[in-house]
Structure formats: structure tokens, C-alpha cells
Amino acid sequence: DTGVSQNPRHKITKRGQNVTFRCDPISEHNRLYWYRQTLGQGPEFLTYFQNEAQLEKSRLLSDRFSAERPKGSFSTLEIQRTEQGDSAMYLCASSQPFFDFNTGELFFGEGSRLTVL
Amino acid sequence: DQQVKQNSPSLSVQEGRISILNCDYTNSMFDYFLWYKKYPAEGPTFLISISSIKDKNEDGRFTVFLNKSAKHLSLHIVPSQPGDSAVYFCAASARAGNTGKLIFGQGTTLQVKP
């Protein structure tokens, strides 16, 4: 399978715990994105990387959230001191360096669902 | 502030008929619009896009119409098939940044009945 891979697919945690999600993009894609989707809403942009550089972060990404892409390949998204409001689907996507709007080449993974009790 | 809105949470149509999904936006800086389809337990997949310099783009059974003056776009699926049953997201971007930072609507769940 050469698509975007995310794990774990589902994480249940207690409020206050830390969680980490991993994303493995399509190998030749050097742009990687994180989105968050809550129930009844569309995906919301969180952050994106060009290789290992984090180029933009949304205001949605509070200081409890940190994303890394240390070697320009896989990425991790860590949430510290989780809150119930963090419960959502966390989607990772990847693309070529120049996003092609004609073909919409933003490839999404299946997502990691977080449930905070 | 919801910059992209899909006001119909759900739509049900009969197989073979036309499905029309609507989307409104507020930001006049948006110059590219995309539709994504999402099946349960899968990530969204790209369906069709349109530039703001066009008013129509067609790809097989799927056509997207853009009305810039009304800040409105619609996706037409003709004929609708049961396999089209999914959640459809409208998304927009200001291309100047040339990034994959898309603003999504809330989604419309389409059910196509056999």
C-alpha cells in the first residue's frame, strides 16, 4: 500500500494524558498536512510541512499541540494534557511541492480518531 | 466564522436522477474551489475542482458550477448511482499561497437509493 498511512487508527485516553499520532506520507510527497475533523464538521487545517520545515500553523493549534517532521518523511502530532474538546478525527494528508488544484492532489490518510474521556 | 458553508446536511435522491449539492462562501479572495468525497472509515478523496475564472467544469457524470457574484457553487451528479452515496465536502483556497491549506464546508451526506 503506497497511500498515506496513519496510526493508531483509534485512541481512547483519559483527560490529562498525552497522546501521539503518526503519519507516513506517500514517499515522493514532500508536503505533509494535518487537519482535524469534529463531528458534523469538515476538516480544519492545523499545520503543514515542506520537508522538515513547519511552514504554517493554524490558531487552532494551541500550545498543547506540537507537530514534528524530523527527517522530512513521517510526521508526529502530539497532544499534551488532553481535554474532552480534543476528541476528533485527526487527518494527515500529503502532496507534491506545488499543489495542483486541477487535480486536487491532496491525498488523505484514513485518520486517527481520538476519544478523550 | 464559517467561510465555506454547506447548508444541507443531507440529500436523498433516486438512482438515475440528478443530485445537486450546494456550497456558499463568504471570502472573495478564494479563487479555487474543490469537491471531495468521503466514504465511512476512509479519508476524503478529490472529486473535481474549478477555478474562479471559469463558471463550469465537467468530468464525466460530475459538473461543478460557479456563480461568483452570488458566491455560490454547486456540484451536479448525473445520473446518480448508489456508489455515489457518501459525504461530499466543498473546499476553497486562495491560491496565492499555493499550499494545500483548504477551507472546508461542513459536508453534505448524499444517499442514492436503488
mmCIF file with all atom_site columns, C-alpha atoms in Angstrom:
data_model
loop_
_atom_site.group_PDB
_atom_site.id
_atom_site.type_symbol
_atom_site.label_atom_id
_atom_site.label_alt_id
_atom_site.label_comp_id
_atom_site.label_asym_id
_atom_site.label_entity_id
_atom_site.label_seq_id
_atom_site.pdbx_PDB_ins_code
_atom_site.Cartn_x
_atom_site.Cartn_y
_atom_site.Cartn_z
_atom_site.occupancy
_atom_site.B_iso_or_equiv
_atom_site.pdbx_formal_charge
_atom_site.auth_seq_id
_atom_site.auth_comp_id
_atom_site.auth_asym_id
_atom_site.auth_atom_id
_atom_site.pdbx_PDB_model_num
ATOM 1   C CA . ASP A 1 1   ? 0.000   0.000  0.000   1.00 0.00 ? 1   ASP A CA 1
ATOM 2   C CA . THR A 1 2   ? 1.597   3.262  -1.099  1.00 0.00 ? 2   THR A CA 1
ATOM 3   C CA . GLY A 1 3   ? -1.043  5.632  0.288   1.00 0.00 ? 3   GLY A CA 1
ATOM 4   C CA . VAL A 1 4   ? -0.918  7.870  3.354   1.00 0.00 ? 4   VAL A CA 1
ATOM 5   C CA . SER A 1 5   ? -0.754  5.753  6.480   1.00 0.00 ? 5   SER A CA 1
ATOM 6   C CA . GLN A 1 6   ? -1.844  6.861  9.942   1.00 0.00 ? 6   GLN A CA 1
ATOM 7   C CA . ASN A 1 7   ? -1.666  5.128  13.295  1.00 0.00 ? 7   ASN A CA 1
ATOM 8   C CA . PRO A 1 8   ? -3.116  4.405  15.638  1.00 0.00 ? 8   PRO A CA 1
ATOM 9   C CA . ARG A 1 9   ? -6.496  4.400  13.933  1.00 0.00 ? 9   ARG A CA 1
ATOM 10  C CA . HIS A 1 10  ? -8.297  4.890  17.206  1.00 0.00 ? 10  HIS A CA 1
ATOM 11  C CA . LYS A 1 11  ? -7.044  6.115  20.568  1.00 0.00 ? 11  LYS A CA 1
ATOM 12  C CA . ILE A 1 12  ? -9.093  6.322  23.762  1.00 0.00 ? 12  ILE A CA 1
ATOM 13  C CA . THR A 1 13  ? -7.484  8.219  26.591  1.00 0.00 ? 13  THR A CA 1
ATOM 14  C CA . LYS A 1 14  ? -8.329  9.885  29.857  1.00 0.00 ? 14  LYS A CA 1
ATOM 15  C CA . ARG A 1 15  ? -8.374  13.640 30.202  1.00 0.00 ? 15  ARG A CA 1
ATOM 16  C CA . GLY A 1 16  ? -4.951  14.965 31.080  1.00 0.00 ? 16  GLY A CA 1
ATOM 17  C CA . GLN A 1 17  ? -2.979  12.238 29.347  1.00 0.00 ? 17  GLN A CA 1
ATOM 18  C CA . ASN A 1 18  ? -0.642  12.817 26.405  1.00 0.00 ? 18  ASN A CA 1
ATOM 19  C CA . VAL A 1 19  ? -1.224  11.174 23.041  1.00 0.00 ? 19  VAL A CA 1
ATOM 20  C CA . THR A 1 20  ? 0.854   10.943 19.886  1.00 0.00 ? 20  THR A CA 1
ATOM 21  C CA . PHE A 1 21  ? -0.254  10.194 16.348  1.00 0.00 ? 21  PHE A CA 1
ATOM 22  C CA . ARG A 1 22  ? 1.990   9.195  13.492  1.00 0.00 ? 22  ARG A CA 1
ATOM 23  C CA . CYS A 1 23  ? 1.606   9.841  9.783   1.00 0.00 ? 23  CYS A CA 1
ATOM 24  C CA . ASP A 1 24  ? 3.596   8.258  6.975   1.00 0.00 ? 24  ASP A CA 1
ATOM 25  C CA . PRO A 1 25  ? 3.005   10.218 3.754   1.00 0.00 ? 25  PRO A CA 1
ATOM 26  C CA . ILE A 1 26  ? 3.305   8.999  0.190   1.00 0.00 ? 26  ILE A CA 1
ATOM 27  C CA . SER A 1 27  ? 7.044   8.581  -0.250  1.00 0.00 ? 27  SER A CA 1
ATOM 28  C CA . GLU A 1 28  ? 7.626   11.074 -3.059  1.00 0.00 ? 28  GLU A CA 1
ATOM 29  C CA . HIS A 1 29  ? 5.481   13.786 -1.442  1.00 0.00 ? 29  HIS A CA 1
ATOM 30  C CA . ASN A 1 30  ? 7.435   16.393 0.451   1.00 0.00 ? 30  ASN A CA 1
ATOM 31  C CA . ARG A 1 31  ? 4.440   18.365 1.697   1.00 0.00 ? 31  ARG A CA 1
ATOM 32  C CA . LEU A 1 32  ? 2.561   16.993 4.684   1.00 0.00 ? 32  LEU A CA 1
ATOM 33  C CA . TYR A 1 33  ? -0.556  18.435 6.310   1.00 0.00 ? 33  TYR A CA 1
ATOM 34  C CA . TRP A 1 34  ? -2.516  17.852 9.495   1.00 0.00 ? 34  TRP A CA 1
ATOM 35  C CA . TYR A 1 35  ? -6.245  18.523 9.632   1.00 0.00 ? 35  TYR A CA 1
ATOM 36  C CA . ARG A 1 36  ? -8.780  17.960 12.379  1.00 0.00 ? 36  ARG A CA 1
ATOM 37  C CA . GLN A 1 37  ? -12.376 16.943 11.829  1.00 0.00 ? 37  GLN A CA 1
ATOM 38  C CA . THR A 1 38  ? -15.018 17.102 14.553  1.00 0.00 ? 38  THR A CA 1
ATOM 39  C CA . LEU A 1 39  ? -18.468 15.569 14.370  1.00 0.00 ? 39  LEU A CA 1
ATOM 40  C CA . GLY A 1 40  ? -20.677 17.228 11.773  1.00 0.00 ? 40  GLY A CA 1
ATOM 41  C CA . GLN A 1 41  ? -17.908 19.493 10.512  1.00 0.00 ? 41  GLN A CA 1
ATOM 42  C CA . GLY A 1 42  ? -15.499 19.452 7.642   1.00 0.00 ? 42  GLY A CA 1
ATOM 43  C CA . PRO A 1 43  ? -11.743 19.061 8.080   1.00 0.00 ? 43  PRO A CA 1
ATOM 44  C CA . GLU A 1 44  ? -9.997  22.093 9.605   1.00 0.00 ? 44  GLU A CA 1
ATOM 45  C CA . PHE A 1 45  ? -6.414  22.929 8.721   1.00 0.00 ? 45  PHE A CA 1
ATOM 46  C CA . LEU A 1 46  ? -3.939  22.641 11.595  1.00 0.00 ? 46  LEU A CA 1
ATOM 47  C CA . THR A 1 47  ? -0.445  22.815 10.131  1.00 0.00 ? 47  THR A CA 1
ATOM 48  C CA . TYR A 1 48  ? 1.747   21.833 7.207   1.00 0.00 ? 48  TYR A CA 1
ATOM 49  C CA . PHE A 1 49  ? 5.352   20.920 6.479   1.00 0.00 ? 49  PHE A CA 1
ATOM 50  C CA . GLN A 1 50  ? 7.556   21.312 3.440   1.00 0.00 ? 50  GLN A CA 1
ATOM 51  C CA . ASN A 1 51  ? 10.149  18.601 4.034   1.00 0.00 ? 51  ASN A CA 1
ATOM 52  C CA . GLU A 1 52  ? 11.141  19.026 7.685   1.00 0.00 ? 52  GLU A CA 1
ATOM 53  C CA . ALA A 1 53  ? 10.195  22.698 7.907   1.00 0.00 ? 53  ALA A CA 1
ATOM 54  C CA . GLN A 1 54  ? 6.900   23.583 9.542   1.00 0.00 ? 54  GLN A CA 1
ATOM 55  C CA . LEU A 1 55  ? 5.729   26.460 7.365   1.00 0.00 ? 55  LEU A CA 1
ATOM 56  C CA . GLU A 1 56  ? 2.345   27.363 8.818   1.00 0.00 ? 56  GLU A CA 1
ATOM 57  C CA . LYS A 1 57  ? 0.338   26.715 11.950  1.00 0.00 ? 57  LYS A CA 1
ATOM 58  C CA . SER A 1 58  ? -3.320  27.466 12.495  1.00 0.00 ? 58  SER A CA 1
ATOM 59  C CA . ARG A 1 59  ? -4.540  29.344 15.527  1.00 0.00 ? 59  ARG A CA 1
ATOM 60  C CA . LEU A 1 60  ? -6.413  26.129 16.290  1.00 0.00 ? 60  LEU A CA 1
ATOM 61  C CA . LEU A 1 61  ? -3.068  24.585 17.197  1.00 0.00 ? 61  LEU A CA 1
ATOM 62  C CA . SER A 1 62  ? -2.790  25.569 20.850  1.00 0.00 ? 62  SER A CA 1
ATOM 63  C CA . ASP A 1 63  ? 0.462   25.270 22.779  1.00 0.00 ? 63  ASP A CA 1
ATOM 64  C CA . ARG A 1 64  ? -0.642  21.816 23.931  1.00 0.00 ? 64  ARG A CA 1
ATOM 65  C CA . PHE A 1 65  ? -0.261  20.624 20.345  1.00 0.00 ? 65  PHE A CA 1
ATOM 66  C CA . SER A 1 66  ? 3.077   20.011 18.695  1.00 0.00 ? 66  SER A CA 1
ATOM 67  C CA . ALA A 1 67  ? 3.844   18.558 15.308  1.00 0.00 ? 67  ALA A CA 1
ATOM 68  C CA . GLU A 1 68  ? 7.187   17.432 14.008  1.00 0.00 ? 68  GLU A CA 1
ATOM 69  C CA . ARG A 1 69  ? 8.643   16.002 10.864  1.00 0.00 ? 69  ARG A CA 1
ATOM 70  C CA . PRO A 1 70  ? 12.264  15.492 11.873  1.00 0.00 ? 70  PRO A CA 1
ATOM 71  C CA . LYS A 1 71  ? 13.676  13.899 8.734   1.00 0.00 ? 71  LYS A CA 1
ATOM 72  C CA . GLY A 1 72  ? 11.187  15.159 6.213   1.00 0.00 ? 72  GLY A CA 1
ATOM 73  C CA . SER A 1 73  ? 9.486   11.781 5.999   1.00 0.00 ? 73  SER A CA 1
ATOM 74  C CA . PHE A 1 74  ? 6.980   10.698 8.658   1.00 0.00 ? 74  PHE A CA 1
ATOM 75  C CA . SER A 1 75  ? 5.351   13.189 10.996  1.00 0.00 ? 75  SER A CA 1
ATOM 76  C CA . THR A 1 76  ? 4.055   13.038 14.550  1.00 0.00 ? 76  THR A CA 1
ATOM 77  C CA . LEU A 1 77  ? 1.316   15.076 16.173  1.00 0.00 ? 77  LEU A CA 1
ATOM 78  C CA . GLU A 1 78  ? 1.422   15.165 19.955  1.00 0.00 ? 78  GLU A CA 1
ATOM 79  C CA . ILE A 1 79  ? -1.323  16.480 22.186  1.00 0.00 ? 79  ILE A CA 1
ATOM 80  C CA . GLN A 1 80  ? -0.349  17.135 25.772  1.00 0.00 ? 80  GLN A CA 1
ATOM 81  C CA . ARG A 1 81  ? -2.786  17.256 28.708  1.00 0.00 ? 81  ARG A CA 1
ATOM 82  C CA . THR A 1 82  ? -5.685  16.187 26.548  1.00 0.00 ? 82  THR A CA 1
ATOM 83  C CA . GLU A 1 83  ? -9.104  17.750 27.056  1.00 0.00 ? 83  GLU A CA 1
ATOM 84  C CA . GLN A 1 84  ? -12.510 16.421 26.086  1.00 0.00 ? 84  GLN A CA 1
ATOM 85  C CA . GLY A 1 85  ? -12.687 19.103 23.399  1.00 0.00 ? 85  GLY A CA 1
ATOM 86  C CA . ASP A 1 86  ? -9.728  17.462 21.683  1.00 0.00 ? 86  ASP A CA 1
ATOM 87  C CA . SER A 1 87  ? -11.901 14.497 20.740  1.00 0.00 ? 87  SER A CA 1
ATOM 88  C CA . ALA A 1 88  ? -11.891 14.458 16.954  1.00 0.00 ? 88  ALA A CA 1
ATOM 89  C CA . MET A 1 89  ? -10.594 12.712 13.864  1.00 0.00 ? 89  MET A CA 1
ATOM 90  C CA . TYR A 1 90  ? -7.045  13.803 13.072  1.00 0.00 ? 90  TYR A CA 1
ATOM 91  C CA . LEU A 1 91  ? -6.375  13.583 9.359   1.00 0.00 ? 91  LEU A CA 1
ATOM 92  C CA . CYS A 1 92  ? -2.999  13.616 7.698   1.00 0.00 ? 92  CYS A CA 1
ATOM 93  C CA . ALA A 1 93  ? -2.532  14.424 4.021   1.00 0.00 ? 93  ALA A CA 1
ATOM 94  C CA . SER A 1 94  ? 0.394   14.741 1.667   1.00 0.00 ? 94  SER A CA 1
ATOM 95  C CA . SER A 1 95  ? 1.073   16.336 -1.690  1.00 0.00 ? 95  SER A CA 1
ATOM 96  C CA . GLN A 1 96  ? 3.737   17.251 -4.202  1.00 0.00 ? 96  GLN A CA 1
ATOM 97  C CA . PRO A 1 97  ? 5.636   20.513 -3.591  1.00 0.00 ? 97  PRO A CA 1
ATOM 98  C CA . PHE A 1 98  ? 3.278   22.559 -5.738  1.00 0.00 ? 98  PHE A CA 1
ATOM 99  C CA . PHE A 1 99  ? -0.318  21.759 -5.014  1.00 0.00 ? 99  PHE A CA 1
ATOM 100 C CA . ASP A 1 100 ? -2.115  21.068 -8.281  1.00 0.00 ? 100 ASP A CA 1
ATOM 101 C CA . PHE A 1 101 ? -5.588  22.490 -7.980  1.00 0.00 ? 101 PHE A CA 1
ATOM 102 C CA . ASN A 1 102 ? -6.566  20.993 -11.313 1.00 0.00 ? 102 ASN A CA 1
ATOM 103 C CA . THR A 1 103 ? -6.162  17.518 -9.939  1.00 0.00 ? 103 THR A CA 1
ATOM 104 C CA . GLY A 1 104 ? -6.590  18.298 -6.249  1.00 0.00 ? 104 GLY A CA 1
ATOM 105 C CA . GLU A 1 105 ? -3.614  16.194 -5.365  1.00 0.00 ? 105 GLU A CA 1
ATOM 106 C CA . LEU A 1 106 ? -4.038  16.337 -1.628  1.00 0.00 ? 106 LEU A CA 1
ATOM 107 C CA . PHE A 1 107 ? -4.060  12.707 -0.566  1.00 0.00 ? 107 PHE A CA 1
ATOM 108 C CA . PHE A 1 108 ? -5.612  11.991 2.811   1.00 0.00 ? 108 PHE A CA 1
ATOM 109 C CA . GLY A 1 109 ? -5.000  9.112  5.153   1.00 0.00 ? 109 GLY A CA 1
ATOM 110 C CA . GLU A 1 110 ? -7.825  7.275  6.883   1.00 0.00 ? 110 GLU A CA 1
ATOM 111 C CA . GLY A 1 111 ? -7.402  9.356  10.026  1.00 0.00 ? 111 GLY A CA 1
ATOM 112 C CA . SER A 1 112 ? -6.733  8.752  13.702  1.00 0.00 ? 112 SER A CA 1
ATOM 113 C CA . ARG A 1 113 ? -9.796  9.047  15.890  1.00 0.00 ? 113 ARG A CA 1
ATOM 114 C CA . LEU A 1 114 ? -9.174  10.429 19.384  1.00 0.00 ? 114 LEU A CA 1
ATOM 115 C CA . THR A 1 115 ? -11.671 9.948  22.186  1.00 0.00 ? 115 THR A CA 1
ATOM 116 C CA . VAL A 1 116 ? -10.919 11.763 25.433  1.00 0.00 ? 116 VAL A CA 1
ATOM 117 C CA . LEU A 1 117 ? -12.914 10.514 28.406  1.00 0.00 ? 117 LEU A CA 1
ATOM 118 C CA . ASP B 2 1   ? -16.670 32.414 11.168  1.00 0.00 ? 1   ASP B CA 1
ATOM 119 C CA . GLN B 2 2   ? -17.681 29.757 8.650   1.00 0.00 ? 2   GLN B CA 1
ATOM 120 C CA . GLN B 2 3   ? -16.184 30.931 5.365   1.00 0.00 ? 3   GLN B CA 1
ATOM 121 C CA . VAL B 2 4   ? -17.464 27.920 3.420   1.00 0.00 ? 4   VAL B CA 1
ATOM 122 C CA . LYS B 2 5   ? -20.971 26.704 4.128   1.00 0.00 ? 5   LYS B CA 1
ATOM 123 C CA . GLN B 2 6   ? -22.917 23.688 3.039   1.00 0.00 ? 6   GLN B CA 1
ATOM 124 C CA . ASN B 2 7   ? -26.357 24.354 4.414   1.00 0.00 ? 7   ASN B CA 1
ATOM 125 C CA . SER B 2 8   ? -27.895 20.992 3.574   1.00 0.00 ? 8   SER B CA 1
ATOM 126 C CA . PRO B 2 9   ? -26.601 18.294 5.938   1.00 0.00 ? 9   PRO B CA 1
ATOM 127 C CA . SER B 2 10  ? -28.192 15.540 3.864   1.00 0.00 ? 10  SER B CA 1
ATOM 128 C CA . LEU B 2 11  ? -29.719 14.783 0.498   1.00 0.00 ? 11  LEU B CA 1
ATOM 129 C CA . SER B 2 12  ? -31.565 11.721 -0.743  1.00 0.00 ? 12  SER B CA 1
ATOM 130 C CA . VAL B 2 13  ? -32.167 11.010 -4.436  1.00 0.00 ? 13  VAL B CA 1
ATOM 131 C CA . GLN B 2 14  ? -33.315 8.112  -6.543  1.00 0.00 ? 14  GLN B CA 1
ATOM 132 C CA . GLU B 2 15  ? -30.818 6.193  -8.653  1.00 0.00 ? 15  GLU B CA 1
ATOM 133 C CA . GLY B 2 16  ? -30.620 7.646  -12.152 1.00 0.00 ? 16  GLY B CA 1
ATOM 134 C CA . ARG B 2 17  ? -31.808 11.097 -11.117 1.00 0.00 ? 17  ARG B CA 1
ATOM 135 C CA . ILE B 2 18  ? -29.746 14.239 -10.686 1.00 0.00 ? 18  ILE B CA 1
ATOM 136 C CA . SER B 2 19  ? -28.053 15.074 -7.381  1.00 0.00 ? 19  SER B CA 1
ATOM 137 C CA . ILE B 2 20  ? -27.359 18.749 -6.714  1.00 0.00 ? 20  ILE B CA 1
ATOM 138 C CA . LEU B 2 21  ? -25.130 19.678 -3.809  1.00 0.00 ? 21  LEU B CA 1
ATOM 139 C CA . ASN B 2 22  ? -24.739 23.327 -2.901  1.00 0.00 ? 22  ASN B CA 1
ATOM 140 C CA . CYS B 2 23  ? -21.997 25.383 -1.311  1.00 0.00 ? 23  CYS B CA 1
ATOM 141 C CA . ASP B 2 24  ? -21.729 29.068 -0.376  1.00 0.00 ? 24  ASP B CA 1
ATOM 142 C CA . TYR B 2 25  ? -18.645 31.056 0.538   1.00 0.00 ? 25  TYR B CA 1
ATOM 143 C CA . THR B 2 26  ? -18.001 34.461 2.008   1.00 0.00 ? 26  THR B CA 1
ATOM 144 C CA . ASN B 2 27  ? -14.345 35.219 1.259   1.00 0.00 ? 27  ASN B CA 1
ATOM 145 C CA . SER B 2 28  ? -13.919 36.948 -2.097  1.00 0.00 ? 28  SER B CA 1
ATOM 146 C CA . MET B 2 29  ? -10.196 36.086 -2.013  1.00 0.00 ? 29  MET B CA 1
ATOM 147 C CA . PHE B 2 30  ? -10.968 32.440 -2.717  1.00 0.00 ? 30  PHE B CA 1
ATOM 148 C CA . ASP B 2 31  ? -10.001 31.642 -6.278  1.00 0.00 ? 31  ASP B CA 1
ATOM 149 C CA . TYR B 2 32  ? -10.077 27.855 -6.392  1.00 0.00 ? 32  TYR B CA 1
ATOM 150 C CA . PHE B 2 33  ? -12.806 25.524 -5.285  1.00 0.00 ? 33  PHE B CA 1
ATOM 151 C CA . LEU B 2 34  ? -12.718 21.763 -4.900  1.00 0.00 ? 34  LEU B CA 1
ATOM 152 C CA . TRP B 2 35  ? -15.123 18.975 -4.060  1.00 0.00 ? 35  TRP B CA 1
ATOM 153 C CA . TYR B 2 36  ? -14.030 15.957 -2.043  1.00 0.00 ? 36  TYR B CA 1
ATOM 154 C CA . LYS B 2 37  ? -15.930 12.755 -1.398  1.00 0.00 ? 37  LYS B CA 1
ATOM 155 C CA . LYS B 2 38  ? -15.625 10.736 1.790   1.00 0.00 ? 38  LYS B CA 1
ATOM 156 C CA . TYR B 2 39  ? -16.735 7.194  2.464   1.00 0.00 ? 39  TYR B CA 1
ATOM 157 C CA . PRO B 2 40  ? -17.008 5.920  6.062   1.00 0.00 ? 40  PRO B CA 1
ATOM 158 C CA . ALA B 2 41  ? -13.670 4.936  7.620   1.00 0.00 ? 41  ALA B CA 1
ATOM 159 C CA . GLU B 2 42  ? -11.752 6.470  4.706   1.00 0.00 ? 42  GLU B CA 1
ATOM 160 C CA . GLY B 2 43  ? -10.078 9.811  4.189   1.00 0.00 ? 43  GLY B CA 1
ATOM 161 C CA . PRO B 2 44  ? -11.564 12.368 1.778   1.00 0.00 ? 44  PRO B CA 1
ATOM 162 C CA . THR B 2 45  ? -10.702 11.859 -1.890  1.00 0.00 ? 45  THR B CA 1
ATOM 163 C CA . PHE B 2 46  ? -10.599 14.529 -4.577  1.00 0.00 ? 46  PHE B CA 1
ATOM 164 C CA . LEU B 2 47  ? -13.535 14.653 -6.976  1.00 0.00 ? 47  LEU B CA 1
ATOM 165 C CA . ILE B 2 48  ? -13.470 17.806 -9.111  1.00 0.00 ? 48  ILE B CA 1
ATOM 166 C CA . SER B 2 49  ? -12.283 21.418 -8.961  1.00 0.00 ? 49  SER B CA 1
ATOM 167 C CA . ILE B 2 50  ? -12.954 24.774 -10.575 1.00 0.00 ? 50  ILE B CA 1
ATOM 168 C CA . SER B 2 51  ? -11.001 27.979 -10.923 1.00 0.00 ? 51  SER B CA 1
ATOM 169 C CA . SER B 2 52  ? -12.667 31.304 -10.271 1.00 0.00 ? 52  SER B CA 1
ATOM 170 C CA . ILE B 2 53  ? -12.010 32.314 -13.879 1.00 0.00 ? 53  ILE B CA 1
ATOM 171 C CA . LYS B 2 54  ? -14.432 29.629 -15.041 1.00 0.00 ? 54  LYS B CA 1
ATOM 172 C CA . ASP B 2 55  ? -18.112 29.135 -14.400 1.00 0.00 ? 55  ASP B CA 1
ATOM 173 C CA . LYS B 2 56  ? -18.313 25.445 -15.222 1.00 0.00 ? 56  LYS B CA 1
ATOM 174 C CA . ASN B 2 57  ? -16.112 22.374 -15.141 1.00 0.00 ? 57  ASN B CA 1
ATOM 175 C CA . GLU B 2 58  ? -17.213 18.929 -16.180 1.00 0.00 ? 58  GLU B CA 1
ATOM 176 C CA . ASP B 2 59  ? -15.741 15.489 -15.591 1.00 0.00 ? 59  ASP B CA 1
ATOM 177 C CA . GLY B 2 60  ? -17.883 12.590 -16.672 1.00 0.00 ? 60  GLY B CA 1
ATOM 178 C CA . ARG B 2 61  ? -21.016 12.455 -14.548 1.00 0.00 ? 61  ARG B CA 1
ATOM 179 C CA . PHE B 2 62  ? -19.807 15.307 -12.342 1.00 0.00 ? 62  PHE B CA 1
ATOM 180 C CA . THR B 2 63  ? -20.179 19.004 -13.138 1.00 0.00 ? 63  THR B CA 1
ATOM 181 C CA . VAL B 2 64  ? -19.347 21.921 -10.899 1.00 0.00 ? 64  VAL B CA 1
ATOM 182 C CA . PHE B 2 65  ? -20.915 25.334 -11.490 1.00 0.00 ? 65  PHE B CA 1
ATOM 183 C CA . LEU B 2 66  ? -19.570 28.554 -10.019 1.00 0.00 ? 66  LEU B CA 1
ATOM 184 C CA . ASN B 2 67  ? -21.544 31.784 -9.595  1.00 0.00 ? 67  ASN B CA 1
ATOM 185 C CA . LYS B 2 68  ? -19.016 34.331 -8.382  1.00 0.00 ? 68  LYS B CA 1
ATOM 186 C CA . SER B 2 69  ? -21.462 37.175 -7.986  1.00 0.00 ? 69  SER B CA 1
ATOM 187 C CA . ALA B 2 70  ? -23.558 35.046 -5.653  1.00 0.00 ? 70  ALA B CA 1
ATOM 188 C CA . LYS B 2 71  ? -20.505 33.393 -4.064  1.00 0.00 ? 71  LYS B CA 1
ATOM 189 C CA . HIS B 2 72  ? -22.161 30.081 -4.713  1.00 0.00 ? 72  HIS B CA 1
ATOM 190 C CA . LEU B 2 73  ? -21.122 26.814 -6.276  1.00 0.00 ? 73  LEU B CA 1
ATOM 191 C CA . SER B 2 74  ? -22.906 23.581 -6.889  1.00 0.00 ? 74  SER B CA 1
ATOM 192 C CA . LEU B 2 75  ? -21.986 20.018 -7.768  1.00 0.00 ? 75  LEU B CA 1
ATOM 193 C CA . HIS B 2 76  ? -24.263 18.138 -10.138 1.00 0.00 ? 76  HIS B CA 1
ATOM 194 C CA . ILE B 2 77  ? -24.111 14.361 -10.416 1.00 0.00 ? 77  ILE B CA 1
ATOM 195 C CA . VAL B 2 78  ? -25.957 12.919 -13.388 1.00 0.00 ? 78  VAL B CA 1
ATOM 196 C CA . PRO B 2 79  ? -27.044 10.164 -13.346 1.00 0.00 ? 79  PRO B CA 1
ATOM 197 C CA . SER B 2 80  ? -26.700 9.388  -9.654  1.00 0.00 ? 80  SER B CA 1
ATOM 198 C CA . GLN B 2 81  ? -25.598 5.887  -8.716  1.00 0.00 ? 81  GLN B CA 1
ATOM 199 C CA . PRO B 2 82  ? -25.798 4.024  -5.377  1.00 0.00 ? 82  PRO B CA 1
ATOM 200 C CA . GLY B 2 83  ? -21.995 4.048  -5.225  1.00 0.00 ? 83  GLY B CA 1
ATOM 201 C CA . ASP B 2 84  ? -22.141 7.849  -5.068  1.00 0.00 ? 84  ASP B CA 1
ATOM 202 C CA . SER B 2 85  ? -23.594 7.605  -1.551  1.00 0.00 ? 85  SER B CA 1
ATOM 203 C CA . ALA B 2 86  ? -21.023 9.383  0.605   1.00 0.00 ? 86  ALA B CA 1
ATOM 204 C CA . VAL B 2 87  ? -20.287 12.656 2.372   1.00 0.00 ? 87  VAL B CA 1
ATOM 205 C CA . TYR B 2 88  ? -19.376 15.456 -0.035  1.00 0.00 ? 88  TYR B CA 1
ATOM 206 C CA . PHE B 2 89  ? -17.216 18.349 1.104   1.00 0.00 ? 89  PHE B CA 1
ATOM 207 C CA . CYS B 2 90  ? -16.832 21.634 -0.675  1.00 0.00 ? 90  CYS B CA 1
ATOM 208 C CA . ALA B 2 91  ? -13.433 23.284 -0.133  1.00 0.00 ? 91  ALA B CA 1
ATOM 209 C CA . ALA B 2 92  ? -11.893 26.599 -1.110  1.00 0.00 ? 92  ALA B CA 1
ATOM 210 C CA . SER B 2 93  ? -8.450  28.131 -1.316  1.00 0.00 ? 93  SER B CA 1
ATOM 211 C CA . ALA B 2 94  ? -6.782  31.434 -2.025  1.00 0.00 ? 94  ALA B CA 1
ATOM 212 C CA . ARG B 2 95  ? -4.227  30.125 -4.474  1.00 0.00 ? 95  ARG B CA 1
ATOM 213 C CA . ALA B 2 96  ? -1.713  32.864 -3.869  1.00 0.00 ? 96  ALA B CA 1
ATOM 214 C CA . GLY B 2 97  ? -0.248  30.765 -1.100  1.00 0.00 ? 97  GLY B CA 1
ATOM 215 C CA . ASN B 2 98  ? -0.161  27.741 -3.414  1.00 0.00 ? 98  ASN B CA 1
ATOM 216 C CA . THR B 2 99  ? -0.499  25.432 -0.476  1.00 0.00 ? 99  THR B CA 1
ATOM 217 C CA . GLY B 2 100 ? -2.852  22.614 0.373   1.00 0.00 ? 100 GLY B CA 1
ATOM 218 C CA . LYS B 2 101 ? -4.417  24.766 3.064   1.00 0.00 ? 101 LYS B CA 1
ATOM 219 C CA . LEU B 2 102 ? -8.057  24.298 2.220   1.00 0.00 ? 102 LEU B CA 1
ATOM 220 C CA . ILE B 2 103 ? -11.131 25.685 3.950   1.00 0.00 ? 103 ILE B CA 1
ATOM 221 C CA . PHE B 2 104 ? -13.814 23.008 4.047   1.00 0.00 ? 104 PHE B CA 1
ATOM 222 C CA . GLY B 2 105 ? -17.557 23.213 4.410   1.00 0.00 ? 105 GLY B CA 1
ATOM 223 C CA . GLN B 2 106 ? -19.440 21.061 6.889   1.00 0.00 ? 106 GLN B CA 1
ATOM 224 C CA . GLY B 2 107 ? -20.292 18.392 4.336   1.00 0.00 ? 107 GLY B CA 1
ATOM 225 C CA . THR B 2 108 ? -23.478 17.020 2.802   1.00 0.00 ? 108 THR B CA 1
ATOM 226 C CA . THR B 2 109 ? -24.366 13.352 3.143   1.00 0.00 ? 109 THR B CA 1
ATOM 227 C CA . LEU B 2 110 ? -25.748 12.045 -0.137  1.00 0.00 ? 110 LEU B CA 1
ATOM 228 C CA . GLN B 2 111 ? -27.827 8.899  -0.204  1.00 0.00 ? 111 GLN B CA 1
ATOM 229 C CA . VAL B 2 112 ? -28.686 7.437  -3.595  1.00 0.00 ? 112 VAL B CA 1
ATOM 230 C CA . LYS B 2 113 ? -31.496 4.934  -3.354  1.00 0.00 ? 113 LYS B CA 1
ATOM 231 C CA . PRO B 2 114 ? -31.644 1.997  -5.805  1.00 0.00 ? 114 PRO B CA 1
#
